[in-house]
Coordinates of C-alpha atoms in Angstrom, one line a residue:
M1 CA 3.4 0.3 -0.4
K2 CA 7.2 1.5 -0.4
T3 CA 7.5 3.9 -3.4
H4 CA 11.1 3.1 -3.2
L5 CA 12.1 0.3 -5.9
L6 CA 15.8 1.6 -7.3
L7 CA 17.2 -0.9 -5.0
L8 CA 14.7 -3.8 -4.9
L9 CA 15.7 -2.8 -9.4
T10 CA 19.4 -3.8 -8.6
T11 CA 18.7 -6.8 -6.8
L12 CA 15.8 -8.7 -8.1
A13 CA 17.0 -11.6 -8.9
G14 CA 18.7 -12.9 -5.8
L15 CA 15.3 -11.3 -3.3
Q16 CA 12.9 -13.9 -5.3
L17 CA 16.2 -16.7 -5.2
A18 CA 15.7 -16.5 -1.8
A19 CA 11.9 -16.4 -1.7
Q20 CA 11.9 -19.5 -1.8
N21 CA 13.4 -20.6 1.4
F22 CA 10.9 -19.9 3.6
T23 CA 11.5 -20.6 7.4
R24 CA 9.2 -21.7 10.6
R25 CA 9.1 -17.8 11.0
D26 CA 7.9 -16.7 7.8
T27 CA 4.9 -19.7 7.8
L28 CA 4.0 -18.3 11.2
Q29 CA 3.9 -14.8 10.8
G30 CA 1.9 -15.2 7.0
S31 CA -0.8 -18.2 7.6
L32 CA -4.3 -18.0 9.2
R33 CA -3.4 -20.7 12.0
P34 CA -7.1 -21.8 13.7
E35 CA -5.6 -19.6 17.1
R36 CA -5.4 -15.7 15.0
T37 CA -9.5 -17.6 12.7
S38 CA -10.7 -18.1 16.1
F39 CA -10.6 -14.3 17.2
D40 CA -11.8 -10.3 15.7
V41 CA -10.1 -7.6 17.1
Q42 CA -11.8 -5.0 17.9
R43 CA -9.5 -2.3 18.6
Y44 CA -5.7 -1.7 20.1
D45 CA -5.0 1.4 23.2
L46 CA -1.7 1.5 22.9
N47 CA 0.5 3.2 25.9
I48 CA 4.1 3.3 26.0
T49 CA 7.1 5.4 26.4
I50 CA 9.7 6.2 23.8
N51 CA 13.2 6.6 25.6
P52 CA 16.0 7.7 22.4
E53 CA 18.8 8.1 24.5
D54 CA 18.7 3.7 25.1
R55 CA 16.3 3.4 22.3
S56 CA 13.7 1.4 24.3
I57 CA 10.2 0.8 24.7
V58 CA 8.5 0.0 27.5
G59 CA 4.7 0.0 28.4
Y60 CA 1.6 -2.1 27.3
N61 CA -1.3 -2.9 24.5
D62 CA -5.0 -3.4 25.1
I63 CA -5.8 -5.9 22.8
T64 CA -9.8 -6.0 22.6
F65 CA -11.3 -9.4 20.8
K66 CA -13.9 -10.4 19.7
T67 CA -14.6 -14.3 19.7
V68 CA -15.4 -15.6 16.4
A69 CA -14.9 -19.9 17.3
P70 CA -14.3 -21.9 21.1
T71 CA -10.6 -21.3 21.6
A72 CA -8.5 -21.6 24.7
T73 CA -5.4 -20.4 22.9
I74 CA -4.6 -17.3 20.5
Q75 CA -1.6 -16.5 18.6
I76 CA -0.2 -12.8 19.1
D77 CA 2.9 -11.7 17.4
L78 CA 5.7 -9.8 19.0
F79 CA 8.9 -9.8 17.5
Q80 CA 11.4 -12.3 19.5
N81 CA 14.3 -9.3 21.0
M82 CA 11.6 -7.9 22.6
Q83 CA 10.8 -9.0 26.5
I84 CA 7.4 -10.3 27.6
D85 CA 6.9 -8.4 30.8
S86 CA 3.4 -10.1 31.4
I87 CA -0.2 -10.6 29.7
L88 CA -3.0 -10.2 32.0
F89 CA -6.5 -11.8 30.9
Q90 CA -9.1 -10.4 33.9
N91 CA -6.3 -8.8 35.8
K92 CA -4.5 -11.8 35.9
A93 CA -1.5 -14.1 34.5
V94 CA -2.2 -15.9 31.6
S95 CA 0.3 -18.2 30.4
Y96 CA 1.9 -18.2 27.2
T97 CA 4.7 -20.1 25.3
R98 CA 6.3 -18.1 22.4
D99 CA 7.7 -19.5 18.6
H100 CA 10.1 -17.4 17.3
D101 CA 7.8 -13.6 16.9
A102 CA 4.5 -15.5 18.0
V103 CA 3.1 -15.6 21.2
F104 CA 1.2 -18.2 22.0
I105 CA -1.2 -17.2 25.1
Q106 CA -3.4 -19.9 26.7
F107 CA -6.8 -18.8 28.8
S108 CA -8.0 -21.7 31.6
Q109 CA -10.4 -22.2 29.5
N110 CA -12.6 -21.5 25.7
L111 CA -13.4 -18.3 25.0
V112 CA -17.6 -18.3 23.7
P113 CA -18.5 -17.6 20.5
G114 CA -19.5 -13.6 20.1
S115 CA -17.8 -12.7 23.8
E116 CA -15.8 -9.5 23.1
N117 CA -12.2 -9.8 25.8
T118 CA -9.0 -7.5 26.3
I119 CA -6.3 -8.6 27.5
R120 CA -3.3 -6.2 28.6
F121 CA -0.2 -7.2 27.1
Y122 CA 3.0 -5.4 29.2
Y123 CA 6.4 -5.4 26.9
S124 CA 9.7 -4.0 26.9
G125 CA 12.9 -3.7 24.5
K126 CA 15.0 -2.2 21.8
P127 CA 13.3 -2.7 18.9
L128 CA 15.1 -3.1 15.7
V129 CA 16.7 -0.9 13.6
A130 CA 16.4 -0.4 9.8
K131 CA 19.6 -0.2 7.4
R132 CA 17.4 1.1 5.5
A133 CA 14.2 2.2 6.3
P134 CA 12.0 2.2 5.2
W135 CA 12.9 -0.8 2.0
D136 CA 13.8 -2.8 6.1
G137 CA 11.5 -2.5 8.8
G138 CA 12.6 -0.8 12.0
F139 CA 13.5 2.2 13.8
V140 CA 14.7 4.8 12.3
W141 CA 17.0 7.2 15.2
K142 CA 18.6 10.4 13.6
K143 CA 19.3 14.2 14.9
D144 CA 18.3 17.4 13.2
N145 CA 20.5 19.9 12.9
N146 CA 19.7 21.0 15.5
G147 CA 21.0 18.0 17.6
K148 CA 17.2 17.1 18.5
P149 CA 16.4 13.4 18.3
F150 CA 14.1 12.8 14.7
I151 CA 13.0 9.2 15.4
G152 CA 10.6 7.4 12.7
V153 CA 9.4 3.4 12.1
A154 CA 8.9 2.0 8.7
V155 CA 7.4 -1.8 9.6
Q156 CA 5.4 -2.9 5.9
G157 CA 6.6 -6.0 5.0
T158 CA 8.9 -6.5 8.3
G159 CA 5.3 -6.6 10.1
A160 CA 4.3 -4.9 13.0
S161 CA 5.1 -6.5 15.5
L162 CA 8.9 -5.7 14.8
W163 CA 7.7 -2.9 18.1
Y164 CA 4.0 -3.6 19.6
P165 CA 2.5 -6.9 20.1
V166 CA -0.3 -7.0 17.5
K167 CA -1.9 -10.1 15.3
D168 CA 0.1 -8.7 13.0
H169 CA -1.6 -10.1 9.5
Q170 CA -3.6 -7.7 7.2
T171 CA -7.3 -10.1 7.5
D172 CA -7.6 -8.2 10.9
E173 CA -7.7 -4.7 11.6
P174 CA -9.1 -3.2 14.2
D175 CA -13.0 -2.6 13.8
R176 CA -13.6 0.2 15.9
G177 CA -9.8 1.7 15.9
A178 CA -6.9 2.7 17.8
S179 CA -5.7 4.7 21.0
I180 CA -1.7 5.4 21.0
K181 CA -0.7 6.7 23.6
V182 CA 3.2 7.7 23.6
A183 CA 5.4 9.0 26.6
V184 CA 8.9 11.2 25.1
P185 CA 11.1 13.5 26.6
N186 CA 10.2 16.7 26.8
G187 CA 10.2 19.2 24.5
L188 CA 9.5 16.7 21.6
I189 CA 6.0 15.8 20.6
N190 CA 5.2 12.0 18.9
V191 CA 3.0 12.2 16.0
S192 CA 1.2 9.2 15.2
N193 CA -1.9 7.6 13.2
G194 CA -5.6 10.1 13.6
R195 CA -6.8 12.9 15.4
F196 CA -4.7 13.9 18.3
L197 CA -6.9 14.1 21.8
G198 CA -4.0 16.1 24.1
S199 CA -0.8 16.1 26.0
E200 CA 0.2 15.4 29.3
N201 CA 3.3 16.5 31.7
L202 CA 3.6 13.2 33.3
N203 CA 6.1 15.1 35.5
N204 CA 8.8 12.4 35.7
G205 CA 11.1 14.3 32.6
Y206 CA 8.7 13.3 29.8
T207 CA 4.9 15.1 28.3
R208 CA 2.6 12.2 26.8
W209 CA 0.3 13.1 23.5
D210 CA -2.2 10.9 23.3
W211 CA -3.4 9.6 19.2
E212 CA -6.9 8.4 18.5
V213 CA -7.9 6.4 15.0
K214 CA -12.1 5.7 14.3
N215 CA -11.3 3.4 11.5
P216 CA -10.4 0.5 11.3
I217 CA -6.6 0.9 10.0
N218 CA -3.5 -1.4 8.8
N219 CA -1.4 -3.1 11.6
Y220 CA 2.1 -1.4 9.8
N221 CA 0.5 1.7 9.5
I222 CA -0.4 3.1 13.7
V223 CA 3.0 4.9 13.4
I224 CA 4.6 6.9 15.7
N225 CA 7.2 9.2 14.7
I226 CA 8.8 12.2 17.6
A227 CA 11.6 14.9 16.6
D228 CA 10.9 19.1 17.5
Y229 CA 8.0 19.7 15.3
V230 CA 6.1 22.5 14.3
H231 CA 2.6 21.6 13.4
I232 CA 1.1 23.7 10.6
H233 CA -2.7 23.9 10.1
D234 CA -5.4 24.4 7.3
S235 CA -8.3 23.0 6.1
H236 CA -9.9 22.4 2.6
N237 CA -13.1 22.0 1.5
G238 CA -14.4 20.5 4.5
L239 CA -10.9 18.1 5.0
D240 CA -8.0 18.9 8.0
L241 CA -4.7 18.8 6.5
D242 CA -2.0 19.3 9.3
Y243 CA 1.4 19.0 8.5
Y244 CA 3.9 18.1 11.6
V245 CA 7.5 19.1 10.1
L246 CA 11.2 20.2 11.8
R247 CA 10.9 23.7 12.9
D248 CA 13.5 25.0 10.0
N249 CA 12.0 23.8 7.5
E250 CA 8.4 25.3 8.6
A251 CA 8.7 28.0 5.5
L252 CA 9.8 25.4 2.8
A253 CA 6.8 23.3 4.2
R254 CA 4.2 26.3 4.0
K255 CA 5.0 26.6 -0.1
H256 CA 5.6 23.4 -1.1
F257 CA 2.2 21.2 0.7
E258 CA -0.1 23.9 -1.6
E259 CA 0.5 20.3 -4.1
V260 CA -2.0 19.0 -1.0
K261 CA -5.1 20.7 -2.4
P262 CA -5.2 20.1 -6.2
M263 CA -4.1 16.7 -5.4
M264 CA -7.0 15.7 -3.0
D265 CA -9.8 17.6 -6.0
C266 CA -8.1 15.2 -7.9
F267 CA -8.6 11.8 -6.4
Q268 CA -11.4 13.0 -4.6
D269 CA -12.9 13.1 -8.2
K270 CA -11.6 10.0 -9.3
F271 CA -11.1 7.4 -6.8
G272 CA -14.3 9.1 -4.6
P273 CA -14.6 11.0 -0.5
Y274 CA -11.0 10.8 1.0
P275 CA -12.1 7.4 3.1
F276 CA -11.2 8.7 6.3
I277 CA -12.6 12.2 7.1
E278 CA -13.1 11.2 10.6
D279 CA -9.7 11.1 11.3
G280 CA -7.9 13.8 9.2
F281 CA -4.6 13.6 6.7
K282 CA -1.5 14.8 8.2
L283 CA 2.1 14.6 5.9
V284 CA 4.7 14.4 8.4
E285 CA 8.0 15.0 8.0
T286 CA 10.7 11.7 8.6
P287 CA 14.3 10.6 9.0
Y288 CA 13.6 8.1 6.3
L289 CA 11.6 8.9 2.4
G290 CA 8.0 8.2 2.9
M291 CA 5.5 5.1 3.8
E292 CA 1.3 5.6 4.0
H293 CA 0.6 5.4 7.4
Q294 CA -2.9 6.2 7.4
S295 CA -4.0 9.5 8.4
A296 CA -0.4 10.9 8.9
V297 CA 1.6 10.7 5.9
A298 CA 5.5 9.8 6.4
Y299 CA 7.1 12.3 3.8
G300 CA 11.2 12.3 3.5
N301 CA 11.4 13.5 0.0
K302 CA 13.6 16.5 1.0
Y303 CA 10.9 19.4 -0.5
T304 CA 11.8 18.2 -4.3
K305 CA 9.8 17.4 -7.3
G306 CA 10.7 14.7 -8.2
Y307 CA 11.4 11.0 -6.3
L308 CA 14.6 13.4 -4.5
G309 CA 14.5 15.4 -7.0
N310 CA 14.9 12.7 -9.9
D311 CA 12.9 11.6 -12.3
M312 CA 13.1 7.4 -12.4
T313 CA 11.0 8.0 -15.7
G314 CA 12.7 9.5 -17.9
T315 CA 10.3 11.8 -19.2
G316 CA 10.7 15.1 -17.2
V317 CA 6.8 14.9 -16.2
G318 CA 8.4 13.1 -12.9
L319 CA 10.2 16.5 -11.9
L320 CA 6.0 18.4 -12.4
F321 CA 5.3 16.7 -9.0
D322 CA 6.5 16.1 -5.7
Y323 CA 6.6 12.4 -6.7
I324 CA 6.7 10.8 -2.2
T325 CA 3.4 13.4 -1.5
I326 CA 1.6 12.3 -3.8
H327 CA 2.8 8.4 -4.4
E328 CA 1.8 8.1 -0.7
T329 CA -1.4 9.8 -0.1
G330 CA -2.6 7.1 -3.3
H331 CA -1.9 4.7 -0.7
E332 CA -5.0 6.1 1.3
W333 CA -7.9 4.6 -1.0
F334 CA -5.4 1.7 -2.6
G335 CA -3.7 0.5 0.1
N336 CA -5.3 1.5 3.0
S337 CA -8.8 1.7 2.3
I338 CA -8.4 -1.4 0.8
T339 CA -6.6 -4.0 1.9
S340 CA -5.3 -6.7 0.0
K341 CA -6.0 -10.0 2.6
D342 CA -1.7 -11.2 2.1
I343 CA 0.8 -9.8 1.2
A344 CA 1.4 -11.2 -1.3
D345 CA -1.8 -9.6 -3.4
M346 CA 0.2 -6.0 -2.5
W347 CA -0.1 -5.4 -6.7
I348 CA -3.6 -4.4 -4.8
H349 CA -1.8 -1.9 -3.1
E350 CA 1.2 -0.6 -5.5
S351 CA 0.1 -1.5 -9.1
F352 CA -3.8 1.2 -8.4
T353 CA -1.1 3.6 -5.8
T354 CA 1.7 3.7 -9.2
Y355 CA -1.4 4.5 -11.7
S356 CA -3.5 7.3 -9.5
E357 CA 0.9 9.7 -10.1
S358 CA -1.5 9.2 -13.8
V359 CA -4.6 10.7 -13.1
F360 CA -2.6 13.0 -10.5
V361 CA -0.1 14.2 -14.5
E362 CA -3.9 14.1 -16.3
C363 CA -6.0 16.7 -13.6
Q364 CA -2.7 18.5 -13.3
F365 CA -1.3 18.6 -17.4
G366 CA -3.8 16.5 -19.2
Y367 CA -3.9 13.4 -20.4
E368 CA -1.3 13.6 -23.1
K369 CA 1.1 13.9 -20.6
A370 CA -0.4 11.4 -18.5
M371 CA 0.8 9.1 -21.2
Q372 CA 3.5 10.3 -21.7
Y373 CA 4.4 9.6 -18.0
I374 CA 2.8 6.2 -17.5
N375 CA 4.8 5.3 -20.3
G376 CA 7.9 6.4 -19.6
Q377 CA 7.6 3.5 -16.9
K378 CA 7.7 0.8 -19.7
K379 CA 12.0 0.4 -19.0
M380 CA 11.0 -0.6 -15.0
V381 CA 9.5 -3.7 -16.1
G382 CA 11.5 -6.8 -15.4
N383 CA 8.5 -9.2 -16.4
R384 CA 11.7 -11.7 -14.0
S385 CA 8.5 -13.2 -11.6
P386 CA 5.0 -13.2 -11.2
M387 CA 2.9 -10.0 -9.8
I388 CA 1.0 -12.3 -6.9
G389 CA 4.0 -14.0 -4.3
Q390 CA 3.2 -16.1 -2.3
F391 CA 0.7 -16.9 -0.2
G392 CA 0.6 -18.0 3.7
V393 CA 4.0 -16.4 4.1
N394 CA 5.7 -13.4 5.1
F395 CA 7.4 -13.0 2.7
K396 CA 9.1 -9.8 0.8
T397 CA 10.1 -10.9 -2.7
G398 CA 11.1 -7.7 -3.5
N399 CA 9.1 -8.0 -7.7
S400 CA 8.8 -4.3 -8.7
D401 CA 6.2 -5.3 -11.3
M402 CA 3.4 -5.0 -9.3
Y403 CA 4.0 -1.4 -9.1
Y404 CA 5.4 -0.5 -12.3
K405 CA 3.6 -3.6 -15.0
G406 CA 1.1 -3.4 -12.5
A407 CA -0.5 0.4 -13.5
L408 CA 0.1 -0.1 -16.8
L409 CA -2.0 -2.9 -16.9
L410 CA -4.6 -0.1 -15.5
N411 CA -3.7 1.6 -18.0
T412 CA -4.6 -0.7 -20.7
L413 CA -8.3 -1.4 -19.2
R414 CA -8.5 2.4 -19.8
H415 CA -8.3 1.6 -22.9
L416 CA -10.0 -1.5 -23.7
V417 CA -13.0 0.5 -22.1
N418 CA -12.0 2.7 -24.2
N419 CA -14.5 5.5 -23.5
D420 CA -12.9 7.3 -20.7
K421 CA -16.4 8.5 -19.4
E422 CA -17.3 5.4 -18.5
W423 CA -13.5 4.0 -17.3
W424 CA -13.7 7.0 -14.3
H425 CA -16.8 5.3 -13.6
I426 CA -16.1 2.9 -13.3
L427 CA -12.9 3.5 -10.8
K428 CA -14.6 5.7 -8.4
S429 CA -16.9 2.4 -8.3
Y430 CA -14.4 0.4 -7.5
T431 CA -12.6 2.3 -4.3
Q432 CA -16.4 2.8 -3.5
H433 CA -17.4 -0.4 -3.3
F434 CA -14.3 -1.4 -1.6
R435 CA -14.0 1.4 1.0
H436 CA -12.4 -0.3 4.1
Q437 CA -12.8 -4.0 3.1
I438 CA -10.0 -5.7 2.5
I439 CA -9.6 -8.4 -0.4
E440 CA -8.1 -10.6 -3.1
T441 CA -7.1 -10.5 -7.0
K442 CA -10.1 -12.4 -7.2
D443 CA -12.5 -9.6 -5.9
V444 CA -9.7 -7.4 -8.0
S445 CA -10.7 -9.5 -11.6
T446 CA -14.4 -10.4 -11.1
Y447 CA -15.2 -6.7 -10.0
F448 CA -13.9 -4.9 -13.1
T449 CA -14.9 -8.3 -14.8
K450 CA -18.1 -7.2 -14.4
A451 CA -18.1 -3.6 -14.8
I452 CA -15.9 -3.6 -18.4
G453 CA -19.7 -5.9 -19.6
K454 CA -16.1 -8.1 -20.8
D455 CA -13.9 -11.5 -19.5
I456 CA -10.7 -10.2 -18.8
Q457 CA -10.2 -13.2 -16.6
P458 CA -7.2 -14.2 -18.3
L459 CA -5.9 -11.1 -19.4
F460 CA -5.5 -10.8 -14.9
D461 CA -4.2 -14.3 -15.0
Q462 CA -1.3 -13.6 -17.6
Y463 CA -0.2 -10.2 -16.0
L464 CA -0.8 -10.9 -12.6
N465 CA 1.1 -14.9 -12.4
H466 CA 3.2 -15.2 -16.0
T467 CA 5.8 -13.8 -17.1
A468 CA 5.6 -13.8 -20.4
L469 CA 4.2 -10.8 -22.3
P470 CA 1.5 -12.1 -24.7
L471 CA 2.2 -12.0 -28.2
L472 CA 0.2 -10.7 -31.4
E473 CA 1.4 -13.8 -33.7
F474 CA -0.6 -12.1 -38.0
R475 CA -0.5 -14.8 -41.0
T476 CA -1.5 -14.5 -44.5
T477 CA -4.0 -16.2 -45.9
K478 CA -6.2 -16.5 -49.4
K479 CA -8.9 -15.2 -47.4
G480 CA -6.8 -12.6 -46.1
V481 CA -4.9 -11.2 -42.9
E482 CA -4.9 -13.2 -39.8
A483 CA -4.6 -12.1 -36.3
R484 CA -4.1 -13.8 -32.9
W485 CA -2.7 -13.5 -29.2
V486 CA 0.3 -16.0 -28.2
T487 CA -0.7 -16.5 -24.1
D488 CA 0.1 -18.3 -21.0
V489 CA -3.6 -19.0 -20.5
S490 CA -6.4 -19.3 -22.4
G491 CA -9.3 -17.2 -23.8
F492 CA -7.7 -14.6 -23.7
K493 CA -9.2 -11.3 -24.8
M494 CA -7.7 -7.8 -25.7
P495 CA -8.2 -5.5 -27.9
V496 CA -5.7 -4.0 -29.9
H497 CA -6.6 -0.2 -32.2
Y498 CA -4.3 -0.3 -35.4
S499 CA -5.0 1.2 -38.8
V500 CA -4.7 -0.2 -42.2
K501 CA -5.3 2.7 -45.0
N502 CA -5.5 5.5 -42.7
K503 CA -8.3 3.6 -41.6
N504 CA -8.7 3.6 -37.8
F505 CA -9.8 -0.3 -36.1
H506 CA -10.0 -0.5 -32.3
T507 CA -10.7 -4.8 -32.3
W508 CA -10.8 -7.9 -29.8
F509 CA -8.2 -10.5 -30.5
S510 CA -8.3 -13.6 -28.8
N511 CA -6.3 -16.9 -28.5
D512 CA -8.8 -18.0 -31.8
W513 CA -6.9 -16.6 -35.7
Q514 CA -9.7 -14.4 -36.9
K515 CA -9.8 -11.2 -39.6
V516 CA -7.5 -8.1 -39.6
E517 CA -9.8 -6.1 -41.5
D518 CA -9.2 -4.4 -44.5
A519 CA -5.6 -5.7 -44.0
K520 CA -4.1 -7.9 -47.2
A521 CA -0.8 -8.4 -45.8
V522 CA 0.7 -8.0 -43.4
E523 CA 2.4 -5.1 -44.4
E524 CA -0.1 -3.1 -44.7
I525 CA -1.1 -2.6 -41.2
T526 CA 0.1 -0.4 -38.3
V527 CA -0.8 -1.1 -35.0
S528 CA -0.7 1.0 -31.7
L529 CA 0.4 -0.3 -28.4
E530 CA 1.2 3.2 -27.1
K531 CA -2.5 2.7 -25.1
M532 CA -1.8 -1.0 -24.0
L533 CA 0.5 -3.0 -21.1
I534 CA 4.0 -2.6 -23.2
A535 CA 5.5 -3.6 -26.0
V536 CA 4.6 -6.8 -27.3
G537 CA 6.4 -9.1 -30.0
G538 CA 4.8 -9.6 -33.1
K539 CA 6.3 -12.4 -35.7

């Protein structure tokens, strides 16, 4: 979900090598053990105090869960550097053991399947500080231009257990949402996910700010944002739009965020209704670049167009819109509503969201600009490692192809459908079919294969699990010219747009040789690959 890839592009080779050195800690956080699968989280209720002076947290999380299978032990996660003060079950302390960041809580007897229970997990400590958020996980402790605290946290990939006790795996979101109650020094505001319920002066120099999320939410999306914020409220077609910005930036924000309304019109037209209308939509200014925190999108692009004023595609089109606003909001549909079961399948989040950028460009500036923009991303495709990573381990590979190559794959699907009305129907149906669901690659490829009506499972396999690009091979025979795709997988099929003697063709070629219409010699053929995934070789 992070959009910030310039660093990743330069360090990719080293990260890919490191990705093979999985530790027990990685496995404990990334795998589905019986101590995790035996229960289903229903709700989190966080109640904490944050002290900016010593950068500490103290408080508790009430974790309500339903027992799925008989168990006397469950796994909750909290980073080792954070202290467990006590864990209560039915008002009595329970025993536990720690193994790296995993906390194994032991009950006196098996919990009954179907029963609903709550533990209160008291904790405290100083959470890790991010070195360069949001590329690495942790808290960001800064000050605004007036010397007041400006604090945020981003933990995607690293894990939400960096700062609060949680079942830290993407397969389990709290079905009934969460409440986030955060006490901060008087004069500051905390903004979290969902709706604002009110604030309370605790008469000890702190005010508690209460928020509630009605919808299921990814663990890493639960967030705090602390600053001397100004609140700007607006609405659009029944959707509440709220902006929390630093006091000095109010005038800038009011003008800059005018882009939100046409963005919402576009995304709701192409992807379906905003998936968290009960929780509203917020942009919250942060001391780091941005993150897709559900219903509280982190914004740190300094009120510029492009990516901090730059266009990564080199086309100029990227300077027509605010990259962070558009990309991170696109995640509300792709990543927040539709979530991958394992971070190895994060292409499901990033590919669709990166594609949403070109969708917005097309809504605002037309098809040609959109194609110019998405084709400008081709130079950022590395093809060094597969887009799908290693399952069962919580390890970030840093593979940027899940963004750009994945978006280009979707652009390919659009043009192999070769009917825009049908394509937009398929895409919107996809977001509605899997709304608020946790899925895997097979679900995506099966859906599009059925919707398109062609066996494109091998196409997904080639582009997601292999690095080599398909090779379009030609040969001249006595019968004329023939062509085929040379790929790592069998059964591969993909259409090719080509022309022979000013006549245009759209032909599905496979791994088997087949005739190229009207061609007597290879030199007569003009192949157009601009609408397909990426320039391929030919011989």
